[in-house]
Short mmCIF file of C-alpha atoms and ligand atoms in Angstrom, two decimals:
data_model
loop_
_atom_site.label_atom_id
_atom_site.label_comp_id
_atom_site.label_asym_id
_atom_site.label_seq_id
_atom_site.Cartn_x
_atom_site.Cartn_y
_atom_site.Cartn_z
CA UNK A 1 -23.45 0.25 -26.45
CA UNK A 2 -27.03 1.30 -26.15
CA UNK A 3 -28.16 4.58 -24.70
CA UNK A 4 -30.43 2.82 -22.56
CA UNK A 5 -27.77 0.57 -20.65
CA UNK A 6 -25.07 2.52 -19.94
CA UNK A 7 -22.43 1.13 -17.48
CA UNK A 8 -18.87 0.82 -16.38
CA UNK A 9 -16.93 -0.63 -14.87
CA UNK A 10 -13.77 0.64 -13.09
CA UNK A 11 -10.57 -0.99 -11.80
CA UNK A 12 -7.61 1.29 -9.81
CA UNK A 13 -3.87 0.08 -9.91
CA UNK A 14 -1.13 2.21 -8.31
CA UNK A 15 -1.19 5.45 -5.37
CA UNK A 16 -3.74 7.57 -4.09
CA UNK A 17 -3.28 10.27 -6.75
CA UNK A 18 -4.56 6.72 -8.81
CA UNK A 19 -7.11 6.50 -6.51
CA UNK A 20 -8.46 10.07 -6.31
CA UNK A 21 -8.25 10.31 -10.16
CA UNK A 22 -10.56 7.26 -10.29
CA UNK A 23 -12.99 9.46 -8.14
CA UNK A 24 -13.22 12.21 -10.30
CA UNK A 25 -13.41 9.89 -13.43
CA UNK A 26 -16.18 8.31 -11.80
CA UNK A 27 -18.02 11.77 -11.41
CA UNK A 28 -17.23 12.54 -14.95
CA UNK A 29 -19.41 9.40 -16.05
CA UNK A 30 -21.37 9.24 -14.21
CA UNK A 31 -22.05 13.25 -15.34
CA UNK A 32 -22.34 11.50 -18.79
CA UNK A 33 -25.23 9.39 -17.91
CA UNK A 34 -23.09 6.38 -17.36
CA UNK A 35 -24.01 4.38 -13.93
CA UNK A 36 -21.02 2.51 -12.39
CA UNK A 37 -21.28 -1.71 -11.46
CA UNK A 38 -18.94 -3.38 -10.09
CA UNK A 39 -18.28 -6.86 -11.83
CA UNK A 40 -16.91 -6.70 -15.51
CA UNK A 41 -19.93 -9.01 -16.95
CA UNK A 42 -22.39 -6.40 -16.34
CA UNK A 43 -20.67 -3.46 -17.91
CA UNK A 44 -20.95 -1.82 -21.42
CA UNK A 45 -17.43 -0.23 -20.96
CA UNK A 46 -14.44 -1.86 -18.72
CA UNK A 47 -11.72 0.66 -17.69
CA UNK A 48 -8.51 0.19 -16.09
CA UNK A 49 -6.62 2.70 -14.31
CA UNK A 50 -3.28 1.86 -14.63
CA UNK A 51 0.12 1.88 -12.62
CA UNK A 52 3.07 1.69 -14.30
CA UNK A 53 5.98 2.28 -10.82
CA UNK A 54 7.47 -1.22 -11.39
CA UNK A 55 7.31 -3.58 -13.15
CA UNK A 56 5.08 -6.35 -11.29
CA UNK A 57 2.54 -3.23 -11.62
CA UNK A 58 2.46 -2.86 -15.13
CA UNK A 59 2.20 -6.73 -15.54
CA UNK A 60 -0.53 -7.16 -12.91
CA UNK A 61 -2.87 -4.21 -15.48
CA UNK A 62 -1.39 -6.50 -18.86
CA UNK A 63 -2.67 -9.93 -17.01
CA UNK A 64 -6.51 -8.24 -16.17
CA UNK A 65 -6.61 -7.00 -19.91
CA UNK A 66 -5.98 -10.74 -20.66
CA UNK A 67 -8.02 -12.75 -17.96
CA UNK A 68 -11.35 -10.29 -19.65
CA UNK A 69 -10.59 -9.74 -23.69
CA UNK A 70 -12.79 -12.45 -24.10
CA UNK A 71 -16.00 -9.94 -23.18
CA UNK A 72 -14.94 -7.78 -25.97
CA UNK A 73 -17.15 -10.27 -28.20
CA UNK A 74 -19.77 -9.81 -26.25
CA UNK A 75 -19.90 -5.69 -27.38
CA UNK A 76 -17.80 -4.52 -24.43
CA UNK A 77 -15.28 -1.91 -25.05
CA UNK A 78 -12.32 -1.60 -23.01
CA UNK A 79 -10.56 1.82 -22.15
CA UNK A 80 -6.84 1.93 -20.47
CA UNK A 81 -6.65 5.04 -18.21
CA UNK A 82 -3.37 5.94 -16.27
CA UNK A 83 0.34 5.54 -15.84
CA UNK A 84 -0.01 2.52 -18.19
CA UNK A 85 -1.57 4.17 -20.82
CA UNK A 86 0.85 7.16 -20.53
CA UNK A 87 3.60 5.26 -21.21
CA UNK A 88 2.87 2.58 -23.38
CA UNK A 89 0.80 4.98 -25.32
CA UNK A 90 -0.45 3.41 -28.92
CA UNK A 91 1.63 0.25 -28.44
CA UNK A 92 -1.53 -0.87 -26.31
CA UNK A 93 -3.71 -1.32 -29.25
CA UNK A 94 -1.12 -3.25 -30.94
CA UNK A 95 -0.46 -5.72 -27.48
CA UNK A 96 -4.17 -5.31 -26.90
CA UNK A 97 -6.40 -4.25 -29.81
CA UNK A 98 -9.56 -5.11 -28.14
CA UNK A 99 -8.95 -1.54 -26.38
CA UNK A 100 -10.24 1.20 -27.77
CA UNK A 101 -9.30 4.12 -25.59
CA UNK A 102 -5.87 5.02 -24.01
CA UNK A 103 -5.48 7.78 -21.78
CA UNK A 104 -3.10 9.36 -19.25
CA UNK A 105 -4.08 11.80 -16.40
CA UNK A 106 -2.69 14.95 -18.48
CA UNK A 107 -6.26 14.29 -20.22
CA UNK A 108 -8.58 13.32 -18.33
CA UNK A 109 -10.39 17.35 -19.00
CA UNK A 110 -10.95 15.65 -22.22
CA UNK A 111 -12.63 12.63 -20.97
CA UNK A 112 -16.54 13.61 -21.77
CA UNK A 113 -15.59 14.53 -25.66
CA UNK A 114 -13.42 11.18 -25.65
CA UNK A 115 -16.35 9.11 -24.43
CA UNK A 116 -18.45 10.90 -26.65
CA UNK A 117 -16.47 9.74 -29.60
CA UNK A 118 -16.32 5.96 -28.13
CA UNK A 119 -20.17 6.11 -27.99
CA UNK A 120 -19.66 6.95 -31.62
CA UNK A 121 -18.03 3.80 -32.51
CA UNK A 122 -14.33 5.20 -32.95
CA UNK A 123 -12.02 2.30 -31.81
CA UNK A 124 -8.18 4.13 -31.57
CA UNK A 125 -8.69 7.02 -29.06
CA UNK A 126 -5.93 8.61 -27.69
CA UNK A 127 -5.63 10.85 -24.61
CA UNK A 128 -2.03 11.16 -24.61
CA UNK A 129 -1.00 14.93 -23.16
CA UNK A 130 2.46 13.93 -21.85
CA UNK A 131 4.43 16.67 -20.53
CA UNK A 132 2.71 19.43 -22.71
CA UNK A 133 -0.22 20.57 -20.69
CA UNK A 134 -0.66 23.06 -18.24
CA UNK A 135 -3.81 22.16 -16.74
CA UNK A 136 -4.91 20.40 -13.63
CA UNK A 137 -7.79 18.20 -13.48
CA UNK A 138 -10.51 19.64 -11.86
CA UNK A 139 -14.55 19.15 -11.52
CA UNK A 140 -17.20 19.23 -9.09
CA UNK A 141 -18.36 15.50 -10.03
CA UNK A 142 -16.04 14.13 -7.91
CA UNK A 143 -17.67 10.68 -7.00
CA UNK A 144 -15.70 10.20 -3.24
CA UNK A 145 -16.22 6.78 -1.73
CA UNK A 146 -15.46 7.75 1.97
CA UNK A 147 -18.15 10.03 3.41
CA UNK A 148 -15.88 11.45 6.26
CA UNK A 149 -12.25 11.21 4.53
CA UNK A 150 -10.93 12.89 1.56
CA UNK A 151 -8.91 13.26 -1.22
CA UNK A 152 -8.10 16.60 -2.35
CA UNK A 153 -5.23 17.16 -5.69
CA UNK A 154 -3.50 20.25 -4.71
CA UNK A 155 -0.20 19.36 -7.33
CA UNK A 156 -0.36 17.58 -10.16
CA UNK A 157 2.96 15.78 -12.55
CA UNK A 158 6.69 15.96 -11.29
CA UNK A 159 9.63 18.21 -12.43
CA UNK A 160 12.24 16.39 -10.40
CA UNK A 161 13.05 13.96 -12.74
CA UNK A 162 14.88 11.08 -9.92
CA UNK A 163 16.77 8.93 -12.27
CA UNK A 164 14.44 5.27 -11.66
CA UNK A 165 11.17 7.14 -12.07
CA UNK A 166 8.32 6.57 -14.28
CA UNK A 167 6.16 9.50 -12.61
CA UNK A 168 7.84 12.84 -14.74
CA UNK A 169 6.96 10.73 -17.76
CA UNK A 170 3.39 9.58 -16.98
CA UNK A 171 1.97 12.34 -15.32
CA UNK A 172 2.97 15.16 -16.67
CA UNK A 173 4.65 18.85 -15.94
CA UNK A 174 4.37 20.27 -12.61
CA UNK A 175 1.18 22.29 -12.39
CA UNK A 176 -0.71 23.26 -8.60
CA UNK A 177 -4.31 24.67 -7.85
CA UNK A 178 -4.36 28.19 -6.86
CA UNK A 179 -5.05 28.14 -2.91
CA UNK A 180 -8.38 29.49 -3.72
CA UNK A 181 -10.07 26.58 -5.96
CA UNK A 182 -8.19 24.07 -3.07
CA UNK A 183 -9.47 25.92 -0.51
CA UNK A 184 -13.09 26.42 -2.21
CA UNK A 185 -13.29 22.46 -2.62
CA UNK A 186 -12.14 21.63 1.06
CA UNK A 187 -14.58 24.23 2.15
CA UNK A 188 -17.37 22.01 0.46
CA UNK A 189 -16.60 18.97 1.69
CA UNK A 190 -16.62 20.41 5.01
CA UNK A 191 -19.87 21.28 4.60
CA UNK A 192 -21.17 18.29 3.74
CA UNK A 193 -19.35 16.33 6.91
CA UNK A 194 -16.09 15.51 5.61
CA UNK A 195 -13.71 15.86 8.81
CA UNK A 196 -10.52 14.41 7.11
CA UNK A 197 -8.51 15.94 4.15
CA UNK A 198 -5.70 14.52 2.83
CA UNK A 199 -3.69 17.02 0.37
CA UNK A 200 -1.98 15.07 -2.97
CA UNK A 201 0.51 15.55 -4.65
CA UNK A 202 3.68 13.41 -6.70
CA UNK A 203 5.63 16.16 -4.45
CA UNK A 204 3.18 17.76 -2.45
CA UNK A 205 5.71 20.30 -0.89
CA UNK A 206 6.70 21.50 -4.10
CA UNK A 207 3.11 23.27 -4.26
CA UNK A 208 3.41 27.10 -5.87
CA UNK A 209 -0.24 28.87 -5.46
CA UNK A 210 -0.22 30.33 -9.10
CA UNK A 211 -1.93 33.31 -7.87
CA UNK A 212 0.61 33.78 -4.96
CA UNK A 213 -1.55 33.99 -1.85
CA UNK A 214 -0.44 30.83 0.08
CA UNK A 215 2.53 29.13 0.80
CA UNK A 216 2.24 25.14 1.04
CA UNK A 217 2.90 25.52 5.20
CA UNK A 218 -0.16 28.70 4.93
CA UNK A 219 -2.82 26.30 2.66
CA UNK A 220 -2.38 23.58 5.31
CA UNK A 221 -2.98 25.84 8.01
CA UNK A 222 -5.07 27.55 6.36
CA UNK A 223 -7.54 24.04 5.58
CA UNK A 224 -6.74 23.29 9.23
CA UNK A 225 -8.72 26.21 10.48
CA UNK A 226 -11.50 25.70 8.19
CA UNK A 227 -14.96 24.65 10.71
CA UNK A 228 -15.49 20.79 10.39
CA UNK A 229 -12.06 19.61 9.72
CA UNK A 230 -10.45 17.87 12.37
CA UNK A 231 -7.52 16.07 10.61
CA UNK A 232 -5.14 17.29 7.33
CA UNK A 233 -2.58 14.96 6.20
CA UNK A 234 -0.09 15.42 3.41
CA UNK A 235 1.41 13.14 0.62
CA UNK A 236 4.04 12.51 -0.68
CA UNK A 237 6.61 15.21 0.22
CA UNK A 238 9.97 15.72 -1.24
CA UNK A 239 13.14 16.03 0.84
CA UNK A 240 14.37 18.90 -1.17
CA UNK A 241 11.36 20.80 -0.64
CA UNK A 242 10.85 20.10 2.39
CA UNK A 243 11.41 23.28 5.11
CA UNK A 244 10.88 23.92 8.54
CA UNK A 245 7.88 26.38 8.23
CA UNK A 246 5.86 22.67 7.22
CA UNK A 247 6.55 21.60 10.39
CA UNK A 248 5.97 24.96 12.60
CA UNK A 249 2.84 25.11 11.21
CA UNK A 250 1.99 21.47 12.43
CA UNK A 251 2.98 22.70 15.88
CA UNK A 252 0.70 25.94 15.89
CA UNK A 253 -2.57 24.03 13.58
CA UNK A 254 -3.96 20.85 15.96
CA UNK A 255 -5.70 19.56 13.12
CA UNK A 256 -2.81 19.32 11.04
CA UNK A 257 -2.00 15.80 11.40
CA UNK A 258 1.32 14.37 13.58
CA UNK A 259 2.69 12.59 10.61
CA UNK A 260 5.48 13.19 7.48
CA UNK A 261 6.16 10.42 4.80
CA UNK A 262 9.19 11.51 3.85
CA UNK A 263 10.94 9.11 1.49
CA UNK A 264 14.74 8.62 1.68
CA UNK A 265 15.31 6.17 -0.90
CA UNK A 266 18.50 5.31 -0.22
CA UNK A 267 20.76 5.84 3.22
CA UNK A 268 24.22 6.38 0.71
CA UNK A 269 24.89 10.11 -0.67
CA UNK A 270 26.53 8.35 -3.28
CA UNK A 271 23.83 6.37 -4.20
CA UNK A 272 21.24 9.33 -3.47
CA UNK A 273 23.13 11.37 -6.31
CA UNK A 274 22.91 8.56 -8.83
CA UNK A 275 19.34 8.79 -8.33
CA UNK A 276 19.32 12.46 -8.66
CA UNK A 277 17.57 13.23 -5.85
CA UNK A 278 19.35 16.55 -5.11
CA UNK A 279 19.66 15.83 -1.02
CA UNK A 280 22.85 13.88 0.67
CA UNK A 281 22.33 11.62 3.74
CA UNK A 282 23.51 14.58 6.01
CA UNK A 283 20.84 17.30 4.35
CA UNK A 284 17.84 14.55 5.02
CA UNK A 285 19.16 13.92 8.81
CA UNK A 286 19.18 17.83 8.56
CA UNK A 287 15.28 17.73 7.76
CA UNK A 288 14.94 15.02 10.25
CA UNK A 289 16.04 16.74 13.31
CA UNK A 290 13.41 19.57 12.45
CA UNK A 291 10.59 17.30 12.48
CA UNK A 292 12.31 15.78 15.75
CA UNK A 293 12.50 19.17 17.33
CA UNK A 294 9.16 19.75 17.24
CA UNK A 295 6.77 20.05 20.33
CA UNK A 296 4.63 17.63 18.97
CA UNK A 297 5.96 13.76 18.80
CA UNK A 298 5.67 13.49 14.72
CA UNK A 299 5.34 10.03 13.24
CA UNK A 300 7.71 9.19 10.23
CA UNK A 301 7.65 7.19 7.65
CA UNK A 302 9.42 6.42 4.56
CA UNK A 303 9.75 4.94 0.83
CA UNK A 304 13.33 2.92 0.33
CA UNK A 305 14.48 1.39 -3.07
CA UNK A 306 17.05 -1.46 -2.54
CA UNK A 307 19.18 -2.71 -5.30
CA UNK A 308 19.45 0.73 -7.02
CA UNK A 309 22.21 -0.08 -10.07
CA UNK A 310 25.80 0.27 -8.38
CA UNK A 311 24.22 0.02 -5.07
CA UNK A 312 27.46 -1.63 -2.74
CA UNK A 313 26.69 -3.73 0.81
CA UNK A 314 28.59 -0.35 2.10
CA UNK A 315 25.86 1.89 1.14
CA UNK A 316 23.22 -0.50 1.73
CA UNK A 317 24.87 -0.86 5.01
CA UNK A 318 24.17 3.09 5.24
CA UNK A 319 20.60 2.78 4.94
CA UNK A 320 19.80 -0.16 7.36
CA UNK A 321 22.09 2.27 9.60
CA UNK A 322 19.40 5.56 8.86
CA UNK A 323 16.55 3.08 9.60
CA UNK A 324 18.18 2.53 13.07
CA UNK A 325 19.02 6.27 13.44
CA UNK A 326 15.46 7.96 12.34
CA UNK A 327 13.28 5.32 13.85
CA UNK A 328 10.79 5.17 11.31
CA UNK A 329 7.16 4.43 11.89
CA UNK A 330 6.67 2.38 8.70
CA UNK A 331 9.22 1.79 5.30
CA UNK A 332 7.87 1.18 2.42
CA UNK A 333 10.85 -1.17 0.77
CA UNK A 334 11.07 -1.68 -2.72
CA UNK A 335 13.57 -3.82 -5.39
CA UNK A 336 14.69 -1.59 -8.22
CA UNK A 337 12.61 -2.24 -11.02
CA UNK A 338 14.17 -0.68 -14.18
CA UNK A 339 11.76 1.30 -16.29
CA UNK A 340 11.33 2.71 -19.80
CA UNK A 341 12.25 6.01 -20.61
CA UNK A 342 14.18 7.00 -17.34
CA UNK A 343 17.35 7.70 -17.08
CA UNK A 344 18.55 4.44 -15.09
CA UNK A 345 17.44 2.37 -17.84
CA UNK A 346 20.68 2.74 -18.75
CA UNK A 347 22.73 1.62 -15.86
CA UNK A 348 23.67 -1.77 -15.57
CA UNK A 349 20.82 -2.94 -13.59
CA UNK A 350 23.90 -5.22 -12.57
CA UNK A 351 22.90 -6.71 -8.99
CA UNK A 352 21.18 -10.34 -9.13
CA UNK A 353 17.48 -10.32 -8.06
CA UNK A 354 18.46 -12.93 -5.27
CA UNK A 355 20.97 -10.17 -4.00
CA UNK A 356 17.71 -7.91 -4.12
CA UNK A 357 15.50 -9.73 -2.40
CA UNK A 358 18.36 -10.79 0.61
CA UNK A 359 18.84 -6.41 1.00
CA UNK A 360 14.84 -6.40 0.68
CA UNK A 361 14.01 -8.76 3.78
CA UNK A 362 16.76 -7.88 6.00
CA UNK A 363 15.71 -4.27 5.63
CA UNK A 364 12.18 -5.24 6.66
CA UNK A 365 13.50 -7.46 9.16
CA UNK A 366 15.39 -4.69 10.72
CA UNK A 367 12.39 -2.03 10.54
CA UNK A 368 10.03 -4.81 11.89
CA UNK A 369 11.88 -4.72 14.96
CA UNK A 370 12.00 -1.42 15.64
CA UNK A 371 8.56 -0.82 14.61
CA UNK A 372 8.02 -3.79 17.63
CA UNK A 373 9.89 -1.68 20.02
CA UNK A 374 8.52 1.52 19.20
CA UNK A 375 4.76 0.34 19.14
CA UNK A 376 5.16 -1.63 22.35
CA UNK A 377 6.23 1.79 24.30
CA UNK A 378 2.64 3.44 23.36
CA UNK A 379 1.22 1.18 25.74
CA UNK A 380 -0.47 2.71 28.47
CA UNK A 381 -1.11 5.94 26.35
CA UNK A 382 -4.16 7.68 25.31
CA UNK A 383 -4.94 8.54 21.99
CA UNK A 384 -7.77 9.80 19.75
CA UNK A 385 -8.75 7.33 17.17
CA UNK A 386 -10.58 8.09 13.95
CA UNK A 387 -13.26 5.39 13.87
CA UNK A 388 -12.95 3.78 10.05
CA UNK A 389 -15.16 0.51 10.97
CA UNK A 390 -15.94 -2.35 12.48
CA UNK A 391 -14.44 -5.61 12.54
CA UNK A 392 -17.85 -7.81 13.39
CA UNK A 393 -16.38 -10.79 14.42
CA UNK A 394 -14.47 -9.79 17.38
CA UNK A 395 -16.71 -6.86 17.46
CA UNK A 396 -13.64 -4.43 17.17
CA UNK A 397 -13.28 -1.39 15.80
CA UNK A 398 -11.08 0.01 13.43
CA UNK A 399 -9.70 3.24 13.99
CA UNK A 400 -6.66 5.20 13.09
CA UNK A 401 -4.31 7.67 15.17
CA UNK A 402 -3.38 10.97 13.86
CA UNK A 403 0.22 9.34 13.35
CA UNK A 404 -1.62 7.50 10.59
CA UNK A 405 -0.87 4.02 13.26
CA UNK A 406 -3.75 1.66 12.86
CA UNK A 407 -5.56 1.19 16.64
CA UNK A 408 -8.11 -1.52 17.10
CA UNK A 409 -10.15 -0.82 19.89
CA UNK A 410 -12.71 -2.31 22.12
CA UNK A 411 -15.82 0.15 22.83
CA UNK A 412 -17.03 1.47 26.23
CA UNK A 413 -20.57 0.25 25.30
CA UNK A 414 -22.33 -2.13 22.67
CA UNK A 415 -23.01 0.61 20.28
CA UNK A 416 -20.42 0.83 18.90
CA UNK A 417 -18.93 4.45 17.56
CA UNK A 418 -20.07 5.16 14.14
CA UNK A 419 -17.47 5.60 11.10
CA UNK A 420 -16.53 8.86 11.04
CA UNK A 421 -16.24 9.58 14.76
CA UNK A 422 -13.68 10.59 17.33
CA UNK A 423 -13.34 8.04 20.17
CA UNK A 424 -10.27 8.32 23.03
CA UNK A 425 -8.10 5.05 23.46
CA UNK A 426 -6.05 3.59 25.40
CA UNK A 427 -3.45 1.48 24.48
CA UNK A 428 -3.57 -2.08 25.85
CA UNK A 429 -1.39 -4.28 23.40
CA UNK A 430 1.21 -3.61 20.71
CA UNK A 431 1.98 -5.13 17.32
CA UNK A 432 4.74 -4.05 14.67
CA UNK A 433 1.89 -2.75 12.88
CA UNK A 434 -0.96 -1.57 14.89
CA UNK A 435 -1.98 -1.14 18.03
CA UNK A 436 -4.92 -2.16 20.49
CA UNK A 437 -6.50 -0.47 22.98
CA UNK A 438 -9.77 0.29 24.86
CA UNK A 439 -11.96 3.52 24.39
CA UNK A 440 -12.04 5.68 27.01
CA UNK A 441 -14.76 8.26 26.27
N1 5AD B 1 11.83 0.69 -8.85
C1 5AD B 1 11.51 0.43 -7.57
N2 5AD B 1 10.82 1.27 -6.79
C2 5AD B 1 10.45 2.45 -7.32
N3 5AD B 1 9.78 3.49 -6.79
C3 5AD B 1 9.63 4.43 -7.75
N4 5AD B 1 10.21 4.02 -8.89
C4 5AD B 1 10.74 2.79 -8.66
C5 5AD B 1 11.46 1.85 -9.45
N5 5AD B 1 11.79 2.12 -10.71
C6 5AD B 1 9.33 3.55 -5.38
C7 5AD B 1 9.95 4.76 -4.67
C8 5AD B 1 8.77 5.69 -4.56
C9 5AD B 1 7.63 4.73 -4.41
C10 5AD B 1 6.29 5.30 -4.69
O1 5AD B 1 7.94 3.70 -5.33
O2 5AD B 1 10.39 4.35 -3.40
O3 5AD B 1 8.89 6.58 -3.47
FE1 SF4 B 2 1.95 4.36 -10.19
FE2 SF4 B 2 3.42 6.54 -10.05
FE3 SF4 B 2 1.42 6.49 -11.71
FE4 SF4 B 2 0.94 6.56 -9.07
S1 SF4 B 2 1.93 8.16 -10.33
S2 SF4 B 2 -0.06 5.29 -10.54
S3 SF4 B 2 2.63 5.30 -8.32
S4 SF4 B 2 3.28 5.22 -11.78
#
């Protein structure tokens, strides 16, 4: 690498907390005088931020280290960042020894002293903090690619330990912000026209404000209130940590948004306490009702794992029977995927893929239609969109309720509302995934 051209090149794998990281990575480099392109040819160093949740993710990162080793004779060094990297640790250089840096997100703090030592030729560097730090990742460099929407890391790693998951292992200990450095950065972005902050965290609701000021339910409310910010969202929370001041404060803060992603996992207490996820079926339908009994209509949506080892058609019966009784907004559905190092690795990972995939699409099948019913019932309503862009060609635009539903709308005039704006809609046509309508203001 020369001083003159420095460049990289970045490619994200995985969840938002992936995504966000890859924003303040970006902001760290480019603080190092490194300028960013976007096609691997025309970088000096090629990084890959890594998801390791299943195992199609980990082979999708393995396949891109493969389809580009060849630029490594042309002087390009490669850098594994992530989940990935985490887990798979020094066994990368072995699978992959055109890679000279492996890192997880315990380390990134270290980043501009490990990219020091690349630019001094060292080919084995290791960011690999596991579970042993204490400290969150934090800069002002952040390099955000939405001007109006952000990203803001209030928790970082996972102490909960769910018997299929990766996330413990890869990202580290439990650690939060204090309210004060979250509410510091949300302040900034504020000021400088950011109207939408979304809050991250592995389990977001499991925040602790080290010094003790704030509450999770307070800090939203509290970044709710701040001038400029007209929508908060939350993600992912945890059903054990979930508790009814969350959702009082959504009915007393506007700007907190109309929308929990609460994932279930499974419908079956059985299967729930194989998975150690510390909640039964009843003590999720408990949480449920709360968000129900609000005054505001609150969108849900969910994260569902079929084919979890032991997993009988009784209790898979159970959760196509929760889908029915919580009338979910969206499911994410997943196969089991076994994975290294957590506990479920070994349990018979006994139930055919074909068995899998049958649970898999009648579960969507079954949420598909009453996602249809549901959507179709919004018709005739009004709704405030957050304009996201324009689709040219049927000179739509893209928007998004505060329910987190996608609504394509037609404009009131041929300027059409800029990104970043609020525009009222009316709902003309449904889909099981989005809705249309017309503005109205
Ligand atoms: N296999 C399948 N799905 C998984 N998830 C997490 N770990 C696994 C695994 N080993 C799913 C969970 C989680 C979502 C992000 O990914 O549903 O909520
Ligand atoms: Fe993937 Fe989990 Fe890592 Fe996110 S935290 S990148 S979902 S393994």
């Amino acid at each position: 690498m020369t001083e003159k051209s420095k460049t990289f090149y970045l490619e994200t794998f995985g969840c938002q907390m992936n995504a966000h990281d890859s924003e303040k990575v970006v902001g760290t480099l480019e603080q190092q005088g490194y300028a960013q392109v976007h096609v691997e040819e025309e970088a000096d160093l090629i990084l890959y931020n890594t998801c390791s949740i299943r195992d199609k993710a980990e082979q999708k990162v393995f396949n891109r280290l493969n389809d580009y080793k060849k630029l490594h004779k042309q002087g390009k060094r490669f850098g594994v960042l992530g989940c990935v990297a985490q887990q798979e640790g020094e066994r990368i250089f072995d699978r992959a020894p055109y890679v000279s840096l492996v890192s997880g997100s315990a380390s990134y703090r270290k980043l501009p002293e490990m990219i020091a030592r690349l630019e001094a030729g060292e080919t084995r560097i290791t960011g690999l903090d596991d579970r042993k730090t204490e400290e969150t990742f934090e800069t002002e460099f952040t390099a955000r690619t939405n001007p109006y929407r952000g990203y803001i890391t209030i928790i970082e790693g996972c102490d909960k330990f769910c018997a299929y998951c990766v996330v413990p292992y890869t990202r580290g200990k439990e650690r939060s912000r204090t309210s004060t450095s979250v509410l510091m950065e949300a302040r900034r972005m504020a000021d400088s026209g950011y109207s939408e902050i979304q809050l991250l965290g592995q389990n977001v609701n499991s925040y602790r404000d080290p010094e003790g000021k704030r509450s999770f339910a307070e800090l939203l409310a509290a970044i709710g209130e701040l001038e400029g910010i007209r929508r908060v969202r939350f993600t992912t929370s945890h059903p054990r940590d979930f508790t009814r001041d969350i959702v009082a404060a959504i009915d007393s803060v506007p700007e907190l948004c109309d929308h929990v992603h609460l994932p279930v996992q499974s419908g079956s207490s059985g299967v729930l306490q194989r998975m150690n996820r510390e909640y039964t079926r009843e003590q999720y339908l408990e949480r449920v009702s709360w968000v129900r009994a609000a005054k505001r209509s609150i969108s849900m949506t969910t994260d569902i794992i079929v084919g979890f080892p032991g997993e009988t058609a009784d209790d898979f019966i159970e959760t196509m029977d929760l889908l029915a009784e919580v009338q979910y907004d969206a499911v994410f559905a997943f196969k089991y995927s076994p994975r290294p190092n957590t506990p479920s690795i070994h349990m018979p990972d006994s139930i055919p893929d074909e068995e899998k995939s049958r649970r898999l699409q009648s579960l969507l099948e079954r949420q598909r239609e009453i996602q249809r019913i549901n959507y179709s019932l919004q018709i005739g309503k009004t709704y405030e969109a957050a304009v996201e862009g324009h689709n040219q060609q049927r000179s739509q635009v893209i928007g998004r309720t505060t329910q987190n539903k996608t609504l394509n709308f037609t404009a009131s005039s041929t300027i059409l509302p800029a990104p970043g704006s609020y525009v009222a809609v009316r709902i003309t046509a449904a889909f099981p995934n989005s809705l249309v309508g017309i503005a109205v203001s």
